[in-house]
Coordinates of C-alpha atoms in Angstrom, one line a residue:
X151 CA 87.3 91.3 35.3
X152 CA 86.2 94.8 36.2
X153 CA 90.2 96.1 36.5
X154 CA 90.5 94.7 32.7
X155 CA 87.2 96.7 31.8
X156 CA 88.4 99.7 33.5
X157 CA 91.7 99.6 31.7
X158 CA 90.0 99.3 28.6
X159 CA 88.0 102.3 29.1
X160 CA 91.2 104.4 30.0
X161 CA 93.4 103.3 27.2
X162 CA 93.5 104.5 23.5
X163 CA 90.3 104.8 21.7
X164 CA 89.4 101.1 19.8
X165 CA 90.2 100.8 16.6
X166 CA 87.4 100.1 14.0
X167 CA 88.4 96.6 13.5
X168 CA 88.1 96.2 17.6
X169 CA 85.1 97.6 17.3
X170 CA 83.6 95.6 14.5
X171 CA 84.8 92.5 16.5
X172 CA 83.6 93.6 19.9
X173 CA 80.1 94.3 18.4
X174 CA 80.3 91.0 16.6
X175 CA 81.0 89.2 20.0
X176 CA 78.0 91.4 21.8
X177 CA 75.7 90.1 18.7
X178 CA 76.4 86.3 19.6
X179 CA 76.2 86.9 22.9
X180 CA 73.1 88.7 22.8
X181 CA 71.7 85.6 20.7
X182 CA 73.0 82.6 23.5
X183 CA 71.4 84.6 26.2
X184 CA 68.1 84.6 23.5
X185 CA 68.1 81.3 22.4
X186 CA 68.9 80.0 26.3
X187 CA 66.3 82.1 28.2
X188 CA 63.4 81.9 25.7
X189 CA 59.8 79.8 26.9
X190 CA 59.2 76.6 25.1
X191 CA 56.2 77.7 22.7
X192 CA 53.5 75.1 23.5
X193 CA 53.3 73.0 20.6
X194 CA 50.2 72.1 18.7
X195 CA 49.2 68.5 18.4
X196 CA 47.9 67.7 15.1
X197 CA 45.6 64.9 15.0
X198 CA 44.3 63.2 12.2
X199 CA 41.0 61.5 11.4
X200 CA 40.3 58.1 9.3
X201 CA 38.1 59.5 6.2

């Protein structure tokens, strides 16, 4: 995976579209790692009483 990376880096410059798309692709990354590492909030029990 690093070779592909590497030969990214040394090839033409992305185009704006690539770039739009590879940021895109960061962004939904970013949020799976986010939604997948995040601590359960501890949840409030709500309790009623008889009037």
């Amino acid at each position: 995976m690093e070779d592909r990376i590497m030969e990214q880096n040394t090839a033409q410059p992305l185009s704006i579209s690539a770039r739009k798309l590879q940021a895109q692709a960061d962004a939904v990354l970013d949020q799976m790692f986010a939604y997948f590492t995040r601590e359960e909030a501890p949840r409030v029990i709500e309790t009623r009483r008889a009037a």
